[in-house]
Short mmCIF file of N, CA and C in Angstrom, two decimals:
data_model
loop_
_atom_site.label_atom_id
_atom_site.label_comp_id
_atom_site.label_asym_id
_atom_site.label_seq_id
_atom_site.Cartn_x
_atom_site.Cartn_y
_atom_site.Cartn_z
N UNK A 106 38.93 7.22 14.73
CA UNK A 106 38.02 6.16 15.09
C UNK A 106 38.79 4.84 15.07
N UNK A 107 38.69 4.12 16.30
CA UNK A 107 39.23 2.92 16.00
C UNK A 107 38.96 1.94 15.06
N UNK A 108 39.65 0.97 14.50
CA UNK A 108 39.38 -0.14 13.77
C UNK A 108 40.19 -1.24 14.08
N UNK A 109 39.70 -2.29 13.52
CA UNK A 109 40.05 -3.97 13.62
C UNK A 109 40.82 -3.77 13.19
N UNK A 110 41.65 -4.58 13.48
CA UNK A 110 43.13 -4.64 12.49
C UNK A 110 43.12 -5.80 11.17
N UNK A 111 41.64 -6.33 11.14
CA UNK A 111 42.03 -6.75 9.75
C UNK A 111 41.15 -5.99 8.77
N UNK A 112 40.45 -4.85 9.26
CA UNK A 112 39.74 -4.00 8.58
C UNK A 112 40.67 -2.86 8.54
N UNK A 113 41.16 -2.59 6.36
CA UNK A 113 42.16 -1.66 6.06
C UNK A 113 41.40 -0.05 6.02
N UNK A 114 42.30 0.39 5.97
CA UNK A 114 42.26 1.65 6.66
C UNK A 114 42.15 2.28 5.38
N UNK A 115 42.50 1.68 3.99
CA UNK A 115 42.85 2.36 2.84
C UNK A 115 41.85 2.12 1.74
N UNK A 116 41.07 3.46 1.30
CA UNK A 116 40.09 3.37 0.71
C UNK A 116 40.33 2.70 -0.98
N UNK A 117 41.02 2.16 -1.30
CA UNK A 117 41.31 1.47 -2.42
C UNK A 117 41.35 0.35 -2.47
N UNK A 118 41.09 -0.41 -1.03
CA UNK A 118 40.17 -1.66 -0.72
C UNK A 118 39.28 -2.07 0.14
N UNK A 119 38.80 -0.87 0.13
CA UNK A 119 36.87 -0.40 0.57
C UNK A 119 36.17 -1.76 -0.29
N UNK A 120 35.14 -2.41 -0.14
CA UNK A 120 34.61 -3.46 -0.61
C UNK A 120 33.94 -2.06 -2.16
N UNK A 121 33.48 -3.07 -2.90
CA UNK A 121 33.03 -2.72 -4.32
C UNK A 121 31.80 -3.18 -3.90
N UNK A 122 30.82 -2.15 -4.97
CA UNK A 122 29.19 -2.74 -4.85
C UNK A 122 29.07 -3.34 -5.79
N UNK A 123 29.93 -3.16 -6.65
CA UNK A 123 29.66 -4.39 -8.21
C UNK A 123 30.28 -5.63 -8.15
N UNK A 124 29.45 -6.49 -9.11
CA UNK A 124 30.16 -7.85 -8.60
C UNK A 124 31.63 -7.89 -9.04
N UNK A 125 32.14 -9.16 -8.35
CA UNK A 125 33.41 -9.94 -9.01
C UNK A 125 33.35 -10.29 -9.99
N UNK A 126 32.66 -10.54 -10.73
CA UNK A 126 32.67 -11.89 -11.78
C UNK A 126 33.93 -11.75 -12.96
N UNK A 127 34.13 -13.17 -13.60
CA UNK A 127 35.23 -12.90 -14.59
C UNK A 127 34.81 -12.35 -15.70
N UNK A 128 35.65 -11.36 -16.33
CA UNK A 128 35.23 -10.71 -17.71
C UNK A 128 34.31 -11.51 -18.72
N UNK A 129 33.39 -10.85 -18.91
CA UNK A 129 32.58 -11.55 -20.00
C UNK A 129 31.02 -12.16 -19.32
N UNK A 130 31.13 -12.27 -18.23
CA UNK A 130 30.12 -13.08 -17.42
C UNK A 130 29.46 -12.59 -16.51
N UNK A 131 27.84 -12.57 -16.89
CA UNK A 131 26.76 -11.64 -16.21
C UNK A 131 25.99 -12.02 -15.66
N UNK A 132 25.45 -11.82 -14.37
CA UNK A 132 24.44 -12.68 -13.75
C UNK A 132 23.20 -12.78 -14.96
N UNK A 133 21.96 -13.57 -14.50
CA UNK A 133 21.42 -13.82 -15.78
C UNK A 133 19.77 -12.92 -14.27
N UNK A 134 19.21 -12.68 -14.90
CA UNK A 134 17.74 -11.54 -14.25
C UNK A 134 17.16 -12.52 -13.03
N UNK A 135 16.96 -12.08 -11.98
CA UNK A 135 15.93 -13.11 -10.90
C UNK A 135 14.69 -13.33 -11.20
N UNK A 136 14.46 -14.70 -10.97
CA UNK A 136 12.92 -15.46 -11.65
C UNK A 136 12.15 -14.69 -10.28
N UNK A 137 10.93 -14.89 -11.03
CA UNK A 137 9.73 -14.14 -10.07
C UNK A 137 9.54 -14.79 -9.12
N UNK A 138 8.98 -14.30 -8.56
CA UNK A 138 8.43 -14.77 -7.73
C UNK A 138 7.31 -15.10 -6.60
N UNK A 139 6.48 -16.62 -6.15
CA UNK A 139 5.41 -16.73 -5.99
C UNK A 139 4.95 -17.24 -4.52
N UNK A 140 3.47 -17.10 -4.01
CA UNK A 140 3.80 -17.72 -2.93
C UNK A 140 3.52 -18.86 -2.94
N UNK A 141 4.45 -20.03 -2.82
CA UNK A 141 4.16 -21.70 -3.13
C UNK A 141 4.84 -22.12 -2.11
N UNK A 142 5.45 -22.07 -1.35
CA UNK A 142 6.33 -22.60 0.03
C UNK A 142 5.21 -22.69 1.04
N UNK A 143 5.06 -23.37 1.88
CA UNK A 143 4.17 -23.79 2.74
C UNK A 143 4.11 -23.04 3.85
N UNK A 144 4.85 -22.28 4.01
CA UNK A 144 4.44 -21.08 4.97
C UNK A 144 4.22 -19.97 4.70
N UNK A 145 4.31 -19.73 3.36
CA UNK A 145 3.48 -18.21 2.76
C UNK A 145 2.35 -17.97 2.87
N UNK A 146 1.65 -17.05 3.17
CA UNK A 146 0.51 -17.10 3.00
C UNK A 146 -0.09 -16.38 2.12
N UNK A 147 -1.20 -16.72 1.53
CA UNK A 147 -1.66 -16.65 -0.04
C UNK A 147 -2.47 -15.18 0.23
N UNK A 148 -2.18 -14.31 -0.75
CA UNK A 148 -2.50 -12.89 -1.00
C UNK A 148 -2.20 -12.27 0.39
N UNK A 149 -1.05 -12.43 0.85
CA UNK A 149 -0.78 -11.76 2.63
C UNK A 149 -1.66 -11.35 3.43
N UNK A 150 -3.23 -12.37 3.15
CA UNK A 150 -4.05 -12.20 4.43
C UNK A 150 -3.92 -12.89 5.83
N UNK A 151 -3.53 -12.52 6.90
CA UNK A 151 -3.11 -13.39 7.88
C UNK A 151 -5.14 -14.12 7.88
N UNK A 152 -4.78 -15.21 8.34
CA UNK A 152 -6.10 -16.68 8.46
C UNK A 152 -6.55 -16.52 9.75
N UNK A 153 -7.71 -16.12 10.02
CA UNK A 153 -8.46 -15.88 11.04
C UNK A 153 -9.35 -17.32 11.44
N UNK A 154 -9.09 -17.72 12.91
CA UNK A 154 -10.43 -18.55 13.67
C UNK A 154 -9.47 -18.61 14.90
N UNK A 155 -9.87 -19.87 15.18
CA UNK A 155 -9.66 -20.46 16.63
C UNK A 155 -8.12 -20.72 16.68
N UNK A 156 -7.91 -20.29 17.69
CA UNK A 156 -6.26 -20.50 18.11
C UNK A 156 -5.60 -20.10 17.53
N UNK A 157 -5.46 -18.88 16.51
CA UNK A 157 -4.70 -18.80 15.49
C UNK A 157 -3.93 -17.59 16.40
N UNK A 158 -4.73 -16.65 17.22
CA UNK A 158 -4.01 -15.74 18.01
C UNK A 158 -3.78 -14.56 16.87
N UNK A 159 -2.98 -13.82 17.52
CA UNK A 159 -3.12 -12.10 16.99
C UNK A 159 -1.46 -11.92 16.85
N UNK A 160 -1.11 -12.38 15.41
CA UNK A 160 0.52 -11.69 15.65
C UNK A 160 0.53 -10.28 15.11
N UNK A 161 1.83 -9.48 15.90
CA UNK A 161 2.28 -8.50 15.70
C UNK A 161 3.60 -8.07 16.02
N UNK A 162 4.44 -7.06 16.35
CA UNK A 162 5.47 -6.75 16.15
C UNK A 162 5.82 -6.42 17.56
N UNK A 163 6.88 -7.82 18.64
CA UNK A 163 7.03 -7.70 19.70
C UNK A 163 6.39 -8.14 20.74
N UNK A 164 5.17 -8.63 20.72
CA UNK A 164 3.90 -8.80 21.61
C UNK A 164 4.25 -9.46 22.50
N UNK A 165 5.41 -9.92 22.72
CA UNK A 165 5.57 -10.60 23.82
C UNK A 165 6.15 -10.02 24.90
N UNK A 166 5.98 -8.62 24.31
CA UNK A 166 6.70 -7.88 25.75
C UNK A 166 5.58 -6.94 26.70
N UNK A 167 4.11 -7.89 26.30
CA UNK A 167 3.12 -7.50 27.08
C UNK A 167 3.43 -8.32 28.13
N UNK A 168 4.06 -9.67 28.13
CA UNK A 168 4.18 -10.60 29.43
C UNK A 168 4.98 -9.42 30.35
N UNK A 169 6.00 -8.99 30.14
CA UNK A 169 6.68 -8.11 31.24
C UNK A 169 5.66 -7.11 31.80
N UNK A 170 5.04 -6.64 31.19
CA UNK A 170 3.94 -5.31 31.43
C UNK A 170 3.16 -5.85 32.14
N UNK A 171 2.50 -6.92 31.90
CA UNK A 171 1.41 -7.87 32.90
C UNK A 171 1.85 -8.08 34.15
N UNK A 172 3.33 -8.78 34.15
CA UNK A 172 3.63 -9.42 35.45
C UNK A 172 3.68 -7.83 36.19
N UNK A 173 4.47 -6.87 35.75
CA UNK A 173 4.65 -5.92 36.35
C UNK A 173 3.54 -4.98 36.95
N UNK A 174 2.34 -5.08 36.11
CA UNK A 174 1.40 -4.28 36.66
C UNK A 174 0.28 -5.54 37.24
N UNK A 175 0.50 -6.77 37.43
CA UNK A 175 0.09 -8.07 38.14
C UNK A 175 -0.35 -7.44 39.88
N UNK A 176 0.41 -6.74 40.11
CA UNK A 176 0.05 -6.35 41.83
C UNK A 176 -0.60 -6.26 41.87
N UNK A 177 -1.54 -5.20 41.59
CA UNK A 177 -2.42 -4.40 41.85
C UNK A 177 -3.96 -5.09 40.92
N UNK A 178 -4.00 -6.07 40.40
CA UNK A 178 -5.15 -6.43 40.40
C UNK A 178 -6.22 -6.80 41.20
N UNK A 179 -7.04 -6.76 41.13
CA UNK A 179 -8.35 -7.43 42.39
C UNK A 179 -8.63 -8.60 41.94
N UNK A 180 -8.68 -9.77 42.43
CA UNK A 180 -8.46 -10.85 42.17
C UNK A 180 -9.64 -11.42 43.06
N UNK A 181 -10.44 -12.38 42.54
CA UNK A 181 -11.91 -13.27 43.07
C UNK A 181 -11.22 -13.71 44.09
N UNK A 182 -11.55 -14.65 44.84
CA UNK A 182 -11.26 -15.83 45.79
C UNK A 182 -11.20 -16.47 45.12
N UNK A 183 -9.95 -17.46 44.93
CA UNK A 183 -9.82 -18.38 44.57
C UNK A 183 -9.25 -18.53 43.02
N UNK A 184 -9.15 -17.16 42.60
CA UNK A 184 -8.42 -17.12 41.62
C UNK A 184 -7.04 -16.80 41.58
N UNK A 185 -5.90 -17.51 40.56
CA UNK A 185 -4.90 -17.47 40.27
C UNK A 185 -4.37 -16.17 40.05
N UNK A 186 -3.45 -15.76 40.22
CA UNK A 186 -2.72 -14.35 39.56
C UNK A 186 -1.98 -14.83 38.15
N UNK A 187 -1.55 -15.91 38.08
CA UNK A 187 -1.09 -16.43 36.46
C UNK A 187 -2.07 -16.67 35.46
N UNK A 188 -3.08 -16.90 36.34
CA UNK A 188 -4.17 -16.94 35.12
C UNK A 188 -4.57 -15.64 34.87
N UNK A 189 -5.13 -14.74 35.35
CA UNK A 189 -5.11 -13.45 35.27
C UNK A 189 -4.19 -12.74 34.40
N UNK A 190 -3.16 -12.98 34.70
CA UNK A 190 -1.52 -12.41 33.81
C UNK A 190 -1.94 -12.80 32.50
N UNK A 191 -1.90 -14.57 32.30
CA UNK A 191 -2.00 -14.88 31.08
C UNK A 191 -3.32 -13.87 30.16
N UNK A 192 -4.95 -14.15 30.61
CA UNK A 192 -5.71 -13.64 29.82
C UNK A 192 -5.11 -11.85 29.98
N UNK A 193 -4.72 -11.21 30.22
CA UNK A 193 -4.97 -10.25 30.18
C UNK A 193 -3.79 -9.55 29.44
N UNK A 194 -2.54 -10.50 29.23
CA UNK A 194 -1.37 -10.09 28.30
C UNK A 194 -2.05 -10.68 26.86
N UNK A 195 -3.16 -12.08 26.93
CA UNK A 195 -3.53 -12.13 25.62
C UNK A 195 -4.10 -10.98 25.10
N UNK A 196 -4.77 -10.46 25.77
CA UNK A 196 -5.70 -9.28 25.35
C UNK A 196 -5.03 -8.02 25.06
N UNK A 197 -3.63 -7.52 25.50
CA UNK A 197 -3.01 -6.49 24.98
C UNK A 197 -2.19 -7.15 24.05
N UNK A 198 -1.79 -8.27 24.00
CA UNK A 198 -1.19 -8.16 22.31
C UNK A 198 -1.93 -8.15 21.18
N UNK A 199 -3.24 -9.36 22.02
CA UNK A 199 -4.73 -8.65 20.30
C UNK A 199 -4.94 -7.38 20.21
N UNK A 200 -4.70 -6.37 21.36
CA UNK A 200 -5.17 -4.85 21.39
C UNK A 200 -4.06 -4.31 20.44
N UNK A 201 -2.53 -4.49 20.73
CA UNK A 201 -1.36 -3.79 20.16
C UNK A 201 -1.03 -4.26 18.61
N UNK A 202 -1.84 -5.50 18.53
CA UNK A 202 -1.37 -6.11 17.12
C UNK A 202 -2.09 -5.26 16.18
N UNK A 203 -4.02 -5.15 16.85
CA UNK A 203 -4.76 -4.30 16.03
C UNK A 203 -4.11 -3.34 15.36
N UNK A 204 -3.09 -2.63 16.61
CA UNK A 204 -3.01 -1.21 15.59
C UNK A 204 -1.79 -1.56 15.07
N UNK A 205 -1.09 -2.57 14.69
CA UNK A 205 0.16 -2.65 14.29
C UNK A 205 1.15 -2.47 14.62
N UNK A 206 1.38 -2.38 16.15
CA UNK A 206 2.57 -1.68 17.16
C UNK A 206 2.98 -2.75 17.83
N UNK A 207 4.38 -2.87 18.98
CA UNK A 207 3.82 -3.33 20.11
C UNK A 207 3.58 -2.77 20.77
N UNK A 208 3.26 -3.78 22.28
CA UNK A 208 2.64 -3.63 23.31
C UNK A 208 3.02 -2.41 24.43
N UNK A 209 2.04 -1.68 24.83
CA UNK A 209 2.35 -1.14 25.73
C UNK A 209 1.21 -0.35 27.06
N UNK A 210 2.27 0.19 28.07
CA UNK A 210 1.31 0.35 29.10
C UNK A 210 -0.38 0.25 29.15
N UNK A 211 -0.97 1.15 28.19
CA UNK A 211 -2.39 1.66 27.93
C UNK A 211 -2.85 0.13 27.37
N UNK A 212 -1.95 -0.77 26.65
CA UNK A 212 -2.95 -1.90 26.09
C UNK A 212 -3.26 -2.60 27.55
N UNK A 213 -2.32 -2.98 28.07
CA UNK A 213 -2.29 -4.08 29.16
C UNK A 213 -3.49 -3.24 30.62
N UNK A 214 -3.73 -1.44 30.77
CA UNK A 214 -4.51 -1.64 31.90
C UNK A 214 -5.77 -1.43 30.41
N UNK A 215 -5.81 -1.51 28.94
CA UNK A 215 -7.48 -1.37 28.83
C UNK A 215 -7.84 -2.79 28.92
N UNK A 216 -6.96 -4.28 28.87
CA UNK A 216 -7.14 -5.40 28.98
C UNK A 216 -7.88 -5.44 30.46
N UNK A 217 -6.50 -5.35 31.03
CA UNK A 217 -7.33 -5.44 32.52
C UNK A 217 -8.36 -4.94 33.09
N UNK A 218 -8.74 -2.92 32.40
CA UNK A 218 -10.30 -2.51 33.05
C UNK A 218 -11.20 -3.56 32.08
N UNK A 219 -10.95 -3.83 30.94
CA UNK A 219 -12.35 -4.96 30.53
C UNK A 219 -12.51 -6.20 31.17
N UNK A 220 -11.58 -6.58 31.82
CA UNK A 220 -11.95 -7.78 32.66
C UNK A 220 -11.96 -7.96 33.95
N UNK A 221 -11.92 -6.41 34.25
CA UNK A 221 -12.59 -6.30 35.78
C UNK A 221 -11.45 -6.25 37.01
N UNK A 222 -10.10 -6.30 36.34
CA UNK A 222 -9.22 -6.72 37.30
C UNK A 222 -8.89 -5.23 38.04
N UNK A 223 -9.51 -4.55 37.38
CA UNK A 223 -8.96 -2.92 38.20
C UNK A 223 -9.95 -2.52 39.13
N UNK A 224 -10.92 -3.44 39.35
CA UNK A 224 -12.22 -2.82 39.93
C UNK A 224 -13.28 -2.95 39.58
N UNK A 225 -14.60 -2.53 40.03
CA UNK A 225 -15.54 -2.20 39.17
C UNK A 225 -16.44 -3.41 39.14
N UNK A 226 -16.17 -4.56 39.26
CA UNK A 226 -16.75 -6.19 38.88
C UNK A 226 -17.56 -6.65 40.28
N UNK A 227 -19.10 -6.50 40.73
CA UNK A 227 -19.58 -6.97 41.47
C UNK A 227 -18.73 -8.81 41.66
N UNK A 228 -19.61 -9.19 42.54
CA UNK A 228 -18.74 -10.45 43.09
C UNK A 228 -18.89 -10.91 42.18
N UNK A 229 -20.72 -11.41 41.79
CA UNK A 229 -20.63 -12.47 40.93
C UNK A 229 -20.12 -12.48 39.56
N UNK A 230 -19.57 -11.39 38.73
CA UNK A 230 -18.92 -11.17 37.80
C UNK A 230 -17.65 -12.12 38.06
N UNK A 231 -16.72 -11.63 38.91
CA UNK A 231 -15.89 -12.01 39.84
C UNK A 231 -15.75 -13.20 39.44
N UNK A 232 -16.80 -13.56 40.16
CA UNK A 232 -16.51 -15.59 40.21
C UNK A 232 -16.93 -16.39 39.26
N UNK A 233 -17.33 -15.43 37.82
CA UNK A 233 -17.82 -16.30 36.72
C UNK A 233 -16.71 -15.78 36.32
N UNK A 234 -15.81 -14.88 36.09
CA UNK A 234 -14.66 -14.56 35.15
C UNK A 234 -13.49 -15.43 35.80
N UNK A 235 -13.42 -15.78 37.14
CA UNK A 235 -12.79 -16.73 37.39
C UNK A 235 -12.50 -17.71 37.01
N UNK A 236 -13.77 -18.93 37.05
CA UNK A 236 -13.99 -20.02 36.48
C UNK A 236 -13.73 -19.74 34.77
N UNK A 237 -14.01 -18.49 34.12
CA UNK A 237 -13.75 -18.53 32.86
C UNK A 237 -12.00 -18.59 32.37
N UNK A 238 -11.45 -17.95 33.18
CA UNK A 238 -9.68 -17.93 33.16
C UNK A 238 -9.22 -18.89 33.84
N UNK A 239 -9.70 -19.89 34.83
CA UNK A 239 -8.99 -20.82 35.39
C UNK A 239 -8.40 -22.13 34.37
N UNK A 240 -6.92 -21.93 34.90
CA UNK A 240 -6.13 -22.70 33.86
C UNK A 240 -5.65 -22.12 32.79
N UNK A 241 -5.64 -20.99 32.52
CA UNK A 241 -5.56 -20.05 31.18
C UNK A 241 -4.10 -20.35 31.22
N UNK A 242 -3.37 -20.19 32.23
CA UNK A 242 -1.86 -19.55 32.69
C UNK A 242 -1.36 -21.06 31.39
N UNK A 243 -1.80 -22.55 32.36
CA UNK A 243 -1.37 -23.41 31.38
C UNK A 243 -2.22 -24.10 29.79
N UNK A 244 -3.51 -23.68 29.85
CA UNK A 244 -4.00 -23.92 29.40
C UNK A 244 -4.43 -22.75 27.54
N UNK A 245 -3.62 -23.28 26.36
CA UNK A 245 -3.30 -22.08 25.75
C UNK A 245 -4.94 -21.64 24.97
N UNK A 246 -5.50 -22.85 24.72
CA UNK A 246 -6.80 -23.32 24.58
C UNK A 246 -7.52 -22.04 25.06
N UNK A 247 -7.62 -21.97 26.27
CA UNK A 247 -8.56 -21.31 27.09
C UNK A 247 -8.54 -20.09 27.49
N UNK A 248 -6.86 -19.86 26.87
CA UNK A 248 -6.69 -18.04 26.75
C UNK A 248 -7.56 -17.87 25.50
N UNK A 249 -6.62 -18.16 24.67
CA UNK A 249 -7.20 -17.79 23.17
C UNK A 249 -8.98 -17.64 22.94
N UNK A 250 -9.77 -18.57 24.02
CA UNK A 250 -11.11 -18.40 23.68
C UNK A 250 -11.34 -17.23 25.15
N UNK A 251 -10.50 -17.00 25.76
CA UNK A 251 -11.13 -15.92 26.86
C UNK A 251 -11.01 -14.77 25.74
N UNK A 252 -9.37 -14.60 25.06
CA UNK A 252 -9.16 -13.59 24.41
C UNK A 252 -10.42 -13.13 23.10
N UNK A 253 -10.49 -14.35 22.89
CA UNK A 253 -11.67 -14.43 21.11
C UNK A 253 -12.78 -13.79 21.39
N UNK A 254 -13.44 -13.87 22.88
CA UNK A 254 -14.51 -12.80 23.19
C UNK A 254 -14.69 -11.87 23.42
N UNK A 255 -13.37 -11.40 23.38
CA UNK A 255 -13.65 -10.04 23.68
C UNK A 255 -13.86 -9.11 22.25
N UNK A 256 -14.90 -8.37 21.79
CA UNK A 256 -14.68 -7.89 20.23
C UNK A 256 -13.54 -6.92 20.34
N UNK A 257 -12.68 -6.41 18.73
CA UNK A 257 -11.82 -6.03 18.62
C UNK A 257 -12.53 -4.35 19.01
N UNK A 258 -13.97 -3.78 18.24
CA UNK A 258 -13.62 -2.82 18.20
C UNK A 258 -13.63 -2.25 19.88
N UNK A 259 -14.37 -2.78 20.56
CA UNK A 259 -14.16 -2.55 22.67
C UNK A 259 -13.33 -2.57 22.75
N UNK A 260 -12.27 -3.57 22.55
CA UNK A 260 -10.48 -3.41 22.99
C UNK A 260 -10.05 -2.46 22.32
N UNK A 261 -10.00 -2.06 21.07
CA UNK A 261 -9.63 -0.71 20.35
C UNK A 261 -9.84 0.44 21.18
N UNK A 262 -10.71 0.73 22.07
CA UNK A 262 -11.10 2.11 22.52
C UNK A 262 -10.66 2.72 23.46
N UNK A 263 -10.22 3.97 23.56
CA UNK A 263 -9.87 4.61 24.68
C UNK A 263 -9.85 4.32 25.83
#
């Protein structure tokens, strides 16, 4: 197997797992520890309301999944395809965070069959879910409250 040449080859200066220290001298035990730093959060409940959003592990790689499966939506008159993208990648990372994963295929089309983009949405649905996502794309405000309505356990489901 190759190696660096300033990495020795000779196991008699393999690194040690014990410390250096000079004879006689011992680390002293690690103080406990609490959550008091301003970004801990107290008894590791993540803080639920408005705008706080849904973290989880990766979620931002529902944006690729969105844009990619973005074609094929049915889209109102007059509605944006970025706005669309936006609410509907919010909604698979609240879906993927639920279960503690990230994101993937099945979150992003159950986002999209709940909001009609696969079909299914008479007009006037259509053109009130429109006006409800318009601006979402820039507007972070207005994802987060498209996303907040939707309940968790509907997005949870098959």
């Amino acid at each position: 197997m190759p190696t660096d040449p300033f990495v020795s080859s000779d196991p008699q200066v393999a690194p040690r797992n014990e410390p250096t220290l000079a004879p006689g001298v011992t680390l002293p035990p690690s103080r406990s520890w609490r959550t008091d730093r301003p970004g801990d959060l107290a008894a590791g409940v993540q803080p639920r309301g408005d705008l706080f959003g849904s973290p989880g592990p990766n979620v931002g790689y529902a944006l690729g999944l969105v844009h990619r499966a973005s074609a094929t939506f049915r889209l109102a008159p007059g509605e944006h395809r970025e706005d669309a993208e936006a609410v509907v990648a919010a909604l698979a990372m609240k879906r993927a965070a639920s279960f503690g994963r990230g994101p993937v295929a099945a979150d992003v089309e159950r986002a999209a069959a709940l909001l009609g983009y696969r079909g299914g949405a008479d007009d006037d649905t259509a053109a009130r879910r429109a006006d409800a996502v318009a601006g979402a794309h820039h507007d972070y405000g207005r994802c987060r409250h498209v996303a907040d309505q939707v309940d968790l356990e509907t997005l949870r489901r098959p």
